[in-house]
Amino acid sequence: MATMFEPSLSTSAMRPPLSSADAPSMADTLPSINFGFDELRDRMAKFTVKFDTFIEQGRKRVLEERNQFRMNVAELKEDQRMKKKDIEILTLKSNTHQQTLTKEEAEKNEMQTAIASLSSQRDAHQATKESLKQQIEETQKQIDARLAAQRAHAQYLDTQSRFNIPEFEFWRNTLCLEMEGNGMDDSLKFTFTHIDDRDWTKEAYFLLDTSKREYDVSYCKPKLERELIERVLDKFNESRDLRDCLKGMRELFVEAAKSGQ
């Protein structure tokens, strides 16, 4: 341990006796003082090491924290970028979904319009079908009636066919009559002679149209009044006896020859 410096002691000690010739020198009389520089130096060195260690550790910690902060910032920016990208994707999906909904709504409206149109067409077709069905039934009734009339007429012709040849020969000789085809279906040509006392070879003929139920004279030569022809046809169509038609037409031709037609 270092000796403490006492000024009073050092002053009295440093004061030499005036009468003594072999007294020690002043330097010899100075006390020995130990300031502890070595210990201080050692402590300063240790402090410097600790301080340097503290600074180094602090620098490392600051660097690590800064690096960690930068990494955190980078991660946050990456997260922000990813979230922004996710938001863009979701926005795109949302827009696409909205467009899809709009398109589906338009398609639904179009389909509803088409269904309404088809329903209207179906109703119209159903009405047309019923109308056509009714027309077909009426037409079938008319066809059945005509078929029945044709069968009756065919039966009548069959009944009369056995009398036709001898009867026609009779009328041919009696009425001076010739019958032939006219080159068309359902049309016969009847030619008379001996109707004019002045010329027995003079001919008169008429064309009988049998295409309809009511027989008709489509043409005659010489020309006769239509009203007179209608009287003959009315009697003929009522009786269905060809003799009435031939006899009546011959009488008209004879009267026309007498009147000079």
PDB file of C-alpha atoms in Angstrom:
ATOM      1  CA  MET A   1       0.000   0.000   0.000  1.00  0.00           C
ATOM      2  CA  ALA A   2       1.335   3.473  -0.929  1.00  0.00           C
ATOM      3  CA  THR A   3       2.308   5.890   1.832  1.00  0.00           C
ATOM      4  CA  MET A   4       0.002   8.835   2.062  1.00  0.00           C
ATOM      5  CA  PHE A   5       1.651  12.173   1.584  1.00  0.00           C
ATOM      6  CA  GLU A   6       1.459  14.399   4.625  1.00  0.00           C
ATOM      7  CA  PRO A   7       2.587  18.015   4.014  1.00  0.00           C
ATOM      8  CA  SER A   8       3.283  18.835   7.655  1.00  0.00           C
ATOM      9  CA  LEU A   9       5.476  15.867   8.040  1.00  0.00           C
ATOM     10  CA  SER A  10       7.330  16.464   4.887  1.00  0.00           C
ATOM     11  CA  THR A  11       8.003  20.062   5.773  1.00  0.00           C
ATOM     12  CA  SER A  12       9.476  19.286   9.164  1.00  0.00           C
ATOM     13  CA  ALA A  13      11.393  16.447   7.793  1.00  0.00           C
ATOM     14  CA  MET A  14      12.768  18.473   4.931  1.00  0.00           C
ATOM     15  CA  ARG A  15      13.951  21.110   7.317  1.00  0.00           C
ATOM     16  CA  PRO A  16      17.665  20.140   8.192  1.00  0.00           C
ATOM     17  CA  PRO A  17      19.291  20.914  11.513  1.00  0.00           C
ATOM     18  CA  LEU A  18      21.334  24.028  11.167  1.00  0.00           C
ATOM     19  CA  SER A  19      24.070  22.932  13.514  1.00  0.00           C
ATOM     20  CA  SER A  20      24.815  19.528  12.151  1.00  0.00           C
ATOM     21  CA  ALA A  21      27.511  19.362   9.488  1.00  0.00           C
ATOM     22  CA  ASP A  22      26.951  15.697   8.410  1.00  0.00           C
ATOM     23  CA  ALA A  23      23.173  15.919   8.163  1.00  0.00           C
ATOM     24  CA  PRO A  24      21.533  14.139   5.167  1.00  0.00           C
ATOM     25  CA  SER A  25      20.643  16.040   1.983  1.00  0.00           C
ATOM     26  CA  MET A  26      17.231  17.294   1.228  1.00  0.00           C
ATOM     27  CA  ALA A  27      16.657  14.685  -1.430  1.00  0.00           C
ATOM     28  CA  ASP A  28      17.465  12.009   1.055  1.00  0.00           C
ATOM     29  CA  THR A  29      14.985  13.411   3.388  1.00  0.00           C
ATOM     30  CA  LEU A  30      12.079  13.279   0.752  1.00  0.00           C
ATOM     31  CA  PRO A  31       9.594  10.545   1.472  1.00  0.00           C
ATOM     32  CA  SER A  32       9.077   7.709  -0.951  1.00  0.00           C
ATOM     33  CA  ILE A  33       5.634   8.217  -2.753  1.00  0.00           C
ATOM     34  CA  ASN A  34       3.860   5.451  -4.760  1.00  0.00           C
ATOM     35  CA  PHE A  35       1.175   6.868  -7.105  1.00  0.00           C
ATOM     36  CA  GLY A  36      -0.002   3.418  -8.399  1.00  0.00           C
ATOM     37  CA  PHE A  37       0.545   4.119 -12.135  1.00  0.00           C
ATOM     38  CA  ASP A  38       1.075   0.474 -12.947  1.00  0.00           C
ATOM     39  CA  GLU A  39      -2.202  -0.491 -11.436  1.00  0.00           C
ATOM     40  CA  LEU A  40      -3.845   2.426 -13.154  1.00  0.00           C
ATOM     41  CA  ARG A  41      -2.272   1.451 -16.454  1.00  0.00           C
ATOM     42  CA  ASP A  42      -3.398  -2.125 -15.990  1.00  0.00           C
ATOM     43  CA  ARG A  43      -6.890  -1.008 -15.141  1.00  0.00           C
ATOM     44  CA  MET A  44      -6.928   1.332 -18.145  1.00  0.00           C
ATOM     45  CA  ALA A  45      -5.766  -1.511 -20.390  1.00  0.00           C
ATOM     46  CA  LYS A  46      -8.479  -3.795 -19.082  1.00  0.00           C
ATOM     47  CA  PHE A  47     -11.012  -1.015 -19.455  1.00  0.00           C
ATOM     48  CA  THR A  48      -9.850  -0.396 -23.010  1.00  0.00           C
ATOM     49  CA  VAL A  49     -10.229  -4.094 -23.821  1.00  0.00           C
ATOM     50  CA  LYS A  50     -13.696  -4.163 -22.284  1.00  0.00           C
ATOM     51  CA  PHE A  51     -14.633  -0.927 -24.025  1.00  0.00           C
ATOM     52  CA  ASP A  52     -13.348  -2.187 -27.383  1.00  0.00           C
ATOM     53  CA  THR A  53     -15.220  -5.445 -26.815  1.00  0.00           C
ATOM     54  CA  PHE A  54     -18.368  -3.501 -25.947  1.00  0.00           C
ATOM     55  CA  ILE A  55     -18.003  -1.292 -29.036  1.00  0.00           C
ATOM     56  CA  GLU A  56     -17.352  -4.313 -31.257  1.00  0.00           C
ATOM     57  CA  GLN A  57     -20.305  -6.150 -29.851  1.00  0.00           C
ATOM     58  CA  GLY A  58     -22.410  -3.012 -30.177  1.00  0.00           C
ATOM     59  CA  ARG A  59     -21.259  -2.605 -33.813  1.00  0.00           C
ATOM     60  CA  LYS A  60     -22.090  -6.240 -34.539  1.00  0.00           C
ATOM     61  CA  ARG A  61     -25.453  -5.914 -32.861  1.00  0.00           C
ATOM     62  CA  VAL A  62     -26.170  -2.729 -34.810  1.00  0.00           C
ATOM     63  CA  LEU A  63     -25.128  -4.431 -38.050  1.00  0.00           C
ATOM     64  CA  GLU A  64     -27.222  -7.487 -37.239  1.00  0.00           C
ATOM     65  CA  GLU A  65     -30.192  -5.343 -36.322  1.00  0.00           C
ATOM     66  CA  ARG A  66     -29.734  -3.259 -39.471  1.00  0.00           C
ATOM     67  CA  ASN A  67     -29.442  -6.393 -41.600  1.00  0.00           C
ATOM     68  CA  GLN A  68     -32.456  -7.874 -39.856  1.00  0.00           C
ATOM     69  CA  PHE A  69     -34.318  -4.607 -40.403  1.00  0.00           C
ATOM     70  CA  ARG A  70     -33.401  -4.650 -44.081  1.00  0.00           C
ATOM     71  CA  MET A  71     -34.506  -8.262 -44.317  1.00  0.00           C
ATOM     72  CA  ASN A  72     -37.754  -7.408 -42.572  1.00  0.00           C
ATOM     73  CA  VAL A  73     -38.286  -4.449 -44.915  1.00  0.00           C
ATOM     74  CA  ALA A  74     -37.523  -6.660 -47.913  1.00  0.00           C
ATOM     75  CA  GLU A  75     -39.929  -9.305 -46.637  1.00  0.00           C
ATOM     76  CA  LEU A  76     -42.583  -6.656 -46.055  1.00  0.00           C
ATOM     77  CA  LYS A  77     -42.053  -5.283 -49.552  1.00  0.00           C
ATOM     78  CA  GLU A  78     -42.251  -8.811 -50.962  1.00  0.00           C
ATOM     79  CA  ASP A  79     -45.394  -9.460 -48.942  1.00  0.00           C
ATOM     80  CA  GLN A  80     -46.787  -6.152 -50.154  1.00  0.00           C
ATOM     81  CA  ARG A  81     -45.939  -7.036 -53.754  1.00  0.00           C
ATOM     82  CA  MET A  82     -47.506 -10.490 -53.392  1.00  0.00           C
ATOM     83  CA  LYS A  83     -50.588  -9.051 -51.736  1.00  0.00           C
ATOM     84  CA  LYS A  84     -50.831  -6.438 -54.485  1.00  0.00           C
ATOM     85  CA  LYS A  85     -50.535  -9.209 -57.050  1.00  0.00           C
ATOM     86  CA  ASP A  86     -53.153 -11.231 -55.181  1.00  0.00           C
ATOM     87  CA  ILE A  87     -55.410  -8.174 -55.147  1.00  0.00           C
ATOM     88  CA  GLU A  88     -54.933  -7.735 -58.909  1.00  0.00           C
ATOM     89  CA  ILE A  89     -55.710 -11.425 -59.464  1.00  0.00           C
ATOM     90  CA  LEU A  90     -58.791 -11.214 -57.252  1.00  0.00           C
ATOM     91  CA  THR A  91     -59.866  -8.021 -59.025  1.00  0.00           C
ATOM     92  CA  LEU A  92     -59.443  -9.740 -62.393  1.00  0.00           C
ATOM     93  CA  LYS A  93     -61.367 -12.764 -61.150  1.00  0.00           C
ATOM     94  CA  SER A  94     -64.056 -10.493 -59.774  1.00  0.00           C
ATOM     95  CA  ASN A  95     -64.344  -8.641 -63.089  1.00  0.00           C
ATOM     96  CA  THR A  96     -64.397 -11.944 -64.977  1.00  0.00           C
ATOM     97  CA  HIS A  97     -67.038 -13.290 -62.618  1.00  0.00           C
ATOM     98  CA  GLN A  98     -69.094 -10.133 -63.058  1.00  0.00           C
ATOM     99  CA  GLN A  99     -68.786 -10.393 -66.831  1.00  0.00           C
ATOM    100  CA  THR A 100     -69.797 -14.051 -66.607  1.00  0.00           C
ATOM    101  CA  LEU A 101     -72.823 -13.139 -64.506  1.00  0.00           C
ATOM    102  CA  THR A 102     -73.756 -10.411 -66.987  1.00  0.00           C
ATOM    103  CA  LYS A 103     -73.345 -12.824 -69.899  1.00  0.00           C
ATOM    104  CA  GLU A 104     -75.356 -15.506 -68.129  1.00  0.00           C
ATOM    105  CA  GLU A 105     -78.075 -12.975 -67.360  1.00  0.00           C
ATOM    106  CA  ALA A 106     -78.171 -11.949 -71.026  1.00  0.00           C
ATOM    107  CA  GLU A 107     -78.251 -15.608 -72.088  1.00  0.00           C
ATOM    108  CA  LYS A 108     -81.030 -16.292 -69.586  1.00  0.00           C
ATOM    109  CA  ASN A 109     -83.066 -13.384 -70.950  1.00  0.00           C
ATOM    110  CA  GLU A 110     -82.393 -14.571 -74.493  1.00  0.00           C
ATOM    111  CA  MET A 111     -83.441 -18.107 -73.588  1.00  0.00           C
ATOM    112  CA  GLN A 112     -86.586 -16.827 -71.912  1.00  0.00           C
ATOM    113  CA  THR A 113     -87.381 -14.800 -75.036  1.00  0.00           C
ATOM    114  CA  ALA A 114     -86.715 -17.859 -77.213  1.00  0.00           C
ATOM    115  CA  ILE A 115     -88.890 -20.025 -74.941  1.00  0.00           C
ATOM    116  CA  ALA A 116     -91.688 -17.466 -75.115  1.00  0.00           C
ATOM    117  CA  SER A 117     -91.348 -17.344 -78.914  1.00  0.00           C
ATOM    118  CA  LEU A 118     -91.329 -21.141 -79.149  1.00  0.00           C
ATOM    119  CA  SER A 119     -94.347 -21.333 -76.861  1.00  0.00           C
ATOM    120  CA  SER A 120     -96.155 -18.835 -79.080  1.00  0.00           C
ATOM    121  CA  GLN A 121     -95.169 -20.810 -82.179  1.00  0.00           C
ATOM    122  CA  ARG A 122     -96.288 -24.026 -80.487  1.00  0.00           C
ATOM    123  CA  ASP A 123     -99.666 -22.499 -79.690  1.00  0.00           C
ATOM    124  CA  ALA A 124     -99.960 -21.189 -83.255  1.00  0.00           C
ATOM    125  CA  HIS A 125     -98.979 -24.598 -84.644  1.00  0.00           C
ATOM    126  CA  GLN A 126    -101.451 -26.276 -82.322  1.00  0.00           C
ATOM    127  CA  ALA A 127    -104.198 -23.974 -83.536  1.00  0.00           C
ATOM    128  CA  THR A 128    -103.139 -24.572 -87.139  1.00  0.00           C
ATOM    129  CA  LYS A 129    -103.081 -28.310 -86.460  1.00  0.00           C
ATOM    130  CA  GLU A 130    -106.603 -28.243 -85.085  1.00  0.00           C
ATOM    131  CA  SER A 131    -107.760 -26.154 -88.049  1.00  0.00           C
ATOM    132  CA  LEU A 132    -106.065 -28.507 -90.516  1.00  0.00           C
ATOM    133  CA  LYS A 133    -107.495 -31.488 -88.680  1.00  0.00           C
ATOM    134  CA  GLN A 134    -110.963 -30.020 -89.019  1.00  0.00           C
ATOM    135  CA  GLN A 135    -110.358 -29.241 -92.695  1.00  0.00           C
ATOM    136  CA  ILE A 136    -109.069 -32.780 -93.250  1.00  0.00           C
ATOM    137  CA  GLU A 137    -112.177 -34.191 -91.605  1.00  0.00           C
ATOM    138  CA  GLU A 138    -114.403 -32.006 -93.773  1.00  0.00           C
ATOM    139  CA  THR A 139    -112.395 -32.898 -96.882  1.00  0.00           C
ATOM    140  CA  GLN A 140    -112.597 -36.585 -95.954  1.00  0.00           C
ATOM    141  CA  LYS A 141    -116.354 -36.250 -95.652  1.00  0.00           C
ATOM    142  CA  GLN A 142    -116.492 -34.629 -99.093  1.00  0.00           C
ATOM    143  CA  ILE A 143    -114.251 -37.367-100.517  1.00  0.00           C
ATOM    144  CA  ASP A 144    -116.417 -40.045 -98.930  1.00  0.00           C
ATOM    145  CA  ALA A 145    -119.505 -38.400-100.368  1.00  0.00           C
ATOM    146  CA  ARG A 146    -117.931 -38.202-103.816  1.00  0.00           C
ATOM    147  CA  LEU A 147    -116.756 -41.795-103.587  1.00  0.00           C
ATOM    148  CA  ALA A 148    -120.235 -42.865-102.628  1.00  0.00           C
ATOM    149  CA  ALA A 149    -121.651 -40.904-105.561  1.00  0.00           C
ATOM    150  CA  GLN A 150    -119.062 -42.405-107.913  1.00  0.00           C
ATOM    151  CA  ARG A 151    -119.837 -45.912-106.667  1.00  0.00           C
ATOM    152  CA  ALA A 152    -123.521 -45.265-107.173  1.00  0.00           C
ATOM    153  CA  HIS A 153    -122.866 -43.913-110.638  1.00  0.00           C
ATOM    154  CA  ALA A 154    -120.571 -46.834-111.435  1.00  0.00           C
ATOM    155  CA  GLN A 155    -123.256 -49.197-110.261  1.00  0.00           C
ATOM    156  CA  TYR A 156    -125.766 -47.401-112.445  1.00  0.00           C
ATOM    157  CA  LEU A 157    -123.415 -47.578-115.424  1.00  0.00           C
ATOM    158  CA  ASP A 158    -122.819 -51.244-114.746  1.00  0.00           C
ATOM    159  CA  THR A 159    -126.545 -51.821-114.604  1.00  0.00           C
ATOM    160  CA  GLN A 160    -127.080 -49.935-117.818  1.00  0.00           C
ATOM    161  CA  SER A 161    -124.062 -51.327-119.656  1.00  0.00           C
ATOM    162  CA  ARG A 162    -125.893 -54.412-120.828  1.00  0.00           C
ATOM    163  CA  PHE A 163    -128.453 -52.205-122.535  1.00  0.00           C
ATOM    164  CA  ASN A 164    -125.941 -49.728-123.975  1.00  0.00           C
ATOM    165  CA  ILE A 165    -124.942 -51.494-127.174  1.00  0.00           C
ATOM    166  CA  PRO A 166    -128.392 -52.467-128.440  1.00  0.00           C
ATOM    167  CA  GLU A 167    -129.842 -49.208-127.140  1.00  0.00           C
ATOM    168  CA  PHE A 168    -127.088 -47.183-128.772  1.00  0.00           C
ATOM    169  CA  GLU A 169    -127.702 -48.987-132.040  1.00  0.00           C
ATOM    170  CA  PHE A 170    -131.346 -48.120-131.708  1.00  0.00           C
ATOM    171  CA  TRP A 171    -130.627 -44.459-131.115  1.00  0.00           C
ATOM    172  CA  ARG A 172    -127.986 -44.425-133.792  1.00  0.00           C
ATOM    173  CA  ASN A 173    -130.450 -45.627-136.364  1.00  0.00           C
ATOM    174  CA  THR A 174    -133.382 -43.662-135.030  1.00  0.00           C
ATOM    175  CA  LEU A 175    -131.643 -40.334-134.315  1.00  0.00           C
ATOM    176  CA  CYS A 176    -128.925 -40.653-136.989  1.00  0.00           C
ATOM    177  CA  LEU A 177    -126.357 -40.351-134.224  1.00  0.00           C
ATOM    178  CA  GLU A 178    -122.615 -40.965-134.002  1.00  0.00           C
ATOM    179  CA  MET A 179    -120.655 -40.953-130.728  1.00  0.00           C
ATOM    180  CA  GLU A 180    -116.891 -40.669-130.456  1.00  0.00           C
ATOM    181  CA  GLY A 181    -114.170 -39.495-128.151  1.00  0.00           C
ATOM    182  CA  ASN A 182    -113.056 -35.891-128.130  1.00  0.00           C
ATOM    183  CA  GLY A 183    -109.362 -36.500-127.515  1.00  0.00           C
ATOM    184  CA  MET A 184    -109.769 -35.527-123.860  1.00  0.00           C
ATOM    185  CA  ASP A 185    -110.748 -37.457-120.773  1.00  0.00           C
ATOM    186  CA  ASP A 186    -114.321 -37.027-119.530  1.00  0.00           C
ATOM    187  CA  SER A 187    -115.546 -35.544-122.817  1.00  0.00           C
ATOM    188  CA  LEU A 188    -117.715 -37.120-125.553  1.00  0.00           C
ATOM    189  CA  LYS A 189    -118.686 -35.847-128.987  1.00  0.00           C
ATOM    190  CA  PHE A 190    -122.219 -36.553-130.311  1.00  0.00           C
ATOM    191  CA  THR A 191    -122.836 -35.863-134.022  1.00  0.00           C
ATOM    192  CA  PHE A 192    -126.316 -35.771-135.621  1.00  0.00           C
ATOM    193  CA  THR A 193    -127.293 -35.928-139.303  1.00  0.00           C
ATOM    194  CA  HIS A 194    -130.658 -35.691-141.070  1.00  0.00           C
ATOM    195  CA  ILE A 195    -131.623 -32.629-139.081  1.00  0.00           C
ATOM    196  CA  ASP A 196    -132.116 -30.370-142.119  1.00  0.00           C
ATOM    197  CA  ASP A 197    -134.777 -31.280-144.666  1.00  0.00           C
ATOM    198  CA  ARG A 198    -132.820 -29.368-147.271  1.00  0.00           C
ATOM    199  CA  ASP A 199    -129.556 -31.215-146.681  1.00  0.00           C
ATOM    200  CA  TRP A 200    -129.626 -34.632-145.005  1.00  0.00           C
ATOM    201  CA  THR A 201    -125.815 -34.760-144.853  1.00  0.00           C
ATOM    202  CA  LYS A 202    -125.514 -31.587-142.861  1.00  0.00           C
ATOM    203  CA  GLU A 203    -124.049 -32.310-139.416  1.00  0.00           C
ATOM    204  CA  ALA A 204    -124.651 -30.837-135.998  1.00  0.00           C
ATOM    205  CA  TYR A 205    -122.740 -31.866-132.911  1.00  0.00           C
ATOM    206  CA  PHE A 206    -122.143 -31.032-129.267  1.00  0.00           C
ATOM    207  CA  LEU A 207    -119.463 -31.885-126.697  1.00  0.00           C
ATOM    208  CA  LEU A 208    -120.646 -33.367-123.419  1.00  0.00           C
ATOM    209  CA  ASP A 209    -118.381 -32.694-120.406  1.00  0.00           C
ATOM    210  CA  THR A 210    -118.674 -35.505-117.810  1.00  0.00           C
ATOM    211  CA  SER A 211    -115.780 -34.422-115.544  1.00  0.00           C
ATOM    212  CA  LYS A 212    -118.189 -33.017-112.944  1.00  0.00           C
ATOM    213  CA  ARG A 213    -121.175 -34.444-111.200  1.00  0.00           C
ATOM    214  CA  GLU A 214    -123.408 -32.007-113.089  1.00  0.00           C
ATOM    215  CA  TYR A 215    -122.876 -32.783-116.760  1.00  0.00           C
ATOM    216  CA  ASP A 216    -122.441 -29.825-119.095  1.00  0.00           C
ATOM    217  CA  VAL A 217    -122.340 -29.013-122.827  1.00  0.00           C
ATOM    218  CA  SER A 218    -118.996 -27.318-123.372  1.00  0.00           C
ATOM    219  CA  TYR A 219    -119.461 -26.600-127.072  1.00  0.00           C
ATOM    220  CA  CYS A 220    -122.015 -27.104-129.855  1.00  0.00           C
ATOM    221  CA  LYS A 221    -122.286 -26.402-133.557  1.00  0.00           C
ATOM    222  CA  PRO A 222    -124.436 -24.778-134.753  1.00  0.00           C
ATOM    223  CA  LYS A 223    -124.579 -22.457-131.797  1.00  0.00           C
ATOM    224  CA  LEU A 224    -127.661 -22.758-129.626  1.00  0.00           C
ATOM    225  CA  GLU A 225    -129.131 -20.519-126.992  1.00  0.00           C
ATOM    226  CA  ARG A 226    -127.623 -21.293-123.587  1.00  0.00           C
ATOM    227  CA  GLU A 227    -130.970 -21.091-121.855  1.00  0.00           C
ATOM    228  CA  LEU A 228    -132.378 -23.852-124.060  1.00  0.00           C
ATOM    229  CA  ILE A 229    -129.305 -26.008-123.436  1.00  0.00           C
ATOM    230  CA  GLU A 230    -129.653 -25.469-119.675  1.00  0.00           C
ATOM    231  CA  ARG A 231    -133.232 -26.797-119.784  1.00  0.00           C
ATOM    232  CA  VAL A 232    -132.071 -29.992-121.463  1.00  0.00           C
ATOM    233  CA  LEU A 233    -129.148 -30.380-119.030  1.00  0.00           C
ATOM    234  CA  ASP A 234    -131.355 -29.828-115.981  1.00  0.00           C
ATOM    235  CA  LYS A 235    -133.658 -32.639-117.050  1.00  0.00           C
ATOM    236  CA  PHE A 236    -130.687 -34.860-117.925  1.00  0.00           C
ATOM    237  CA  ASN A 237    -128.794 -34.274-114.664  1.00  0.00           C
ATOM    238  CA  GLU A 238    -131.954 -34.952-112.706  1.00  0.00           C
ATOM    239  CA  SER A 239    -132.876 -38.196-114.494  1.00  0.00           C
ATOM    240  CA  ARG A 240    -129.357 -39.316-115.395  1.00  0.00           C
ATOM    241  CA  ASP A 241    -130.889 -40.765-118.531  1.00  0.00           C
ATOM    242  CA  LEU A 242    -128.729 -40.108-121.595  1.00  0.00           C
ATOM    243  CA  ARG A 243    -131.755 -40.521-123.824  1.00  0.00           C
ATOM    244  CA  ASP A 244    -133.221 -37.295-122.454  1.00  0.00           C
ATOM    245  CA  CYS A 245    -130.028 -35.425-123.355  1.00  0.00           C
ATOM    246  CA  LEU A 246    -129.732 -36.864-126.885  1.00  0.00           C
ATOM    247  CA  LYS A 247    -133.388 -36.399-127.689  1.00  0.00           C
ATOM    248  CA  GLY A 248    -133.461 -32.863-126.342  1.00  0.00           C
ATOM    249  CA  MET A 249    -130.276 -31.757-128.136  1.00  0.00           C
ATOM    250  CA  ARG A 250    -131.473 -33.229-131.459  1.00  0.00           C
ATOM    251  CA  GLU A 251    -134.749 -31.341-131.164  1.00  0.00           C
ATOM    252  CA  LEU A 252    -132.796 -28.099-130.544  1.00  0.00           C
ATOM    253  CA  PHE A 253    -130.612 -28.709-133.621  1.00  0.00           C
ATOM    254  CA  VAL A 254    -133.702 -29.459-135.746  1.00  0.00           C
ATOM    255  CA  GLU A 255    -135.391 -26.232-134.604  1.00  0.00           C
ATOM    256  CA  ALA A 256    -132.194 -24.304-135.310  1.00  0.00           C
ATOM    257  CA  ALA A 257    -132.031 -25.801-138.839  1.00  0.00           C
ATOM    258  CA  LYS A 258    -135.640 -24.826-139.468  1.00  0.00           C
ATOM    259  CA  SER A 259    -134.954 -21.278-138.346  1.00  0.00           C
ATOM    260  CA  GLY A 260    -132.046 -21.096-140.783  1.00  0.00           C
ATOM    261  CA  GLN A 261    -129.118 -21.024-138.304  1.00  0.00           C
TER     262      GLN A 261
END
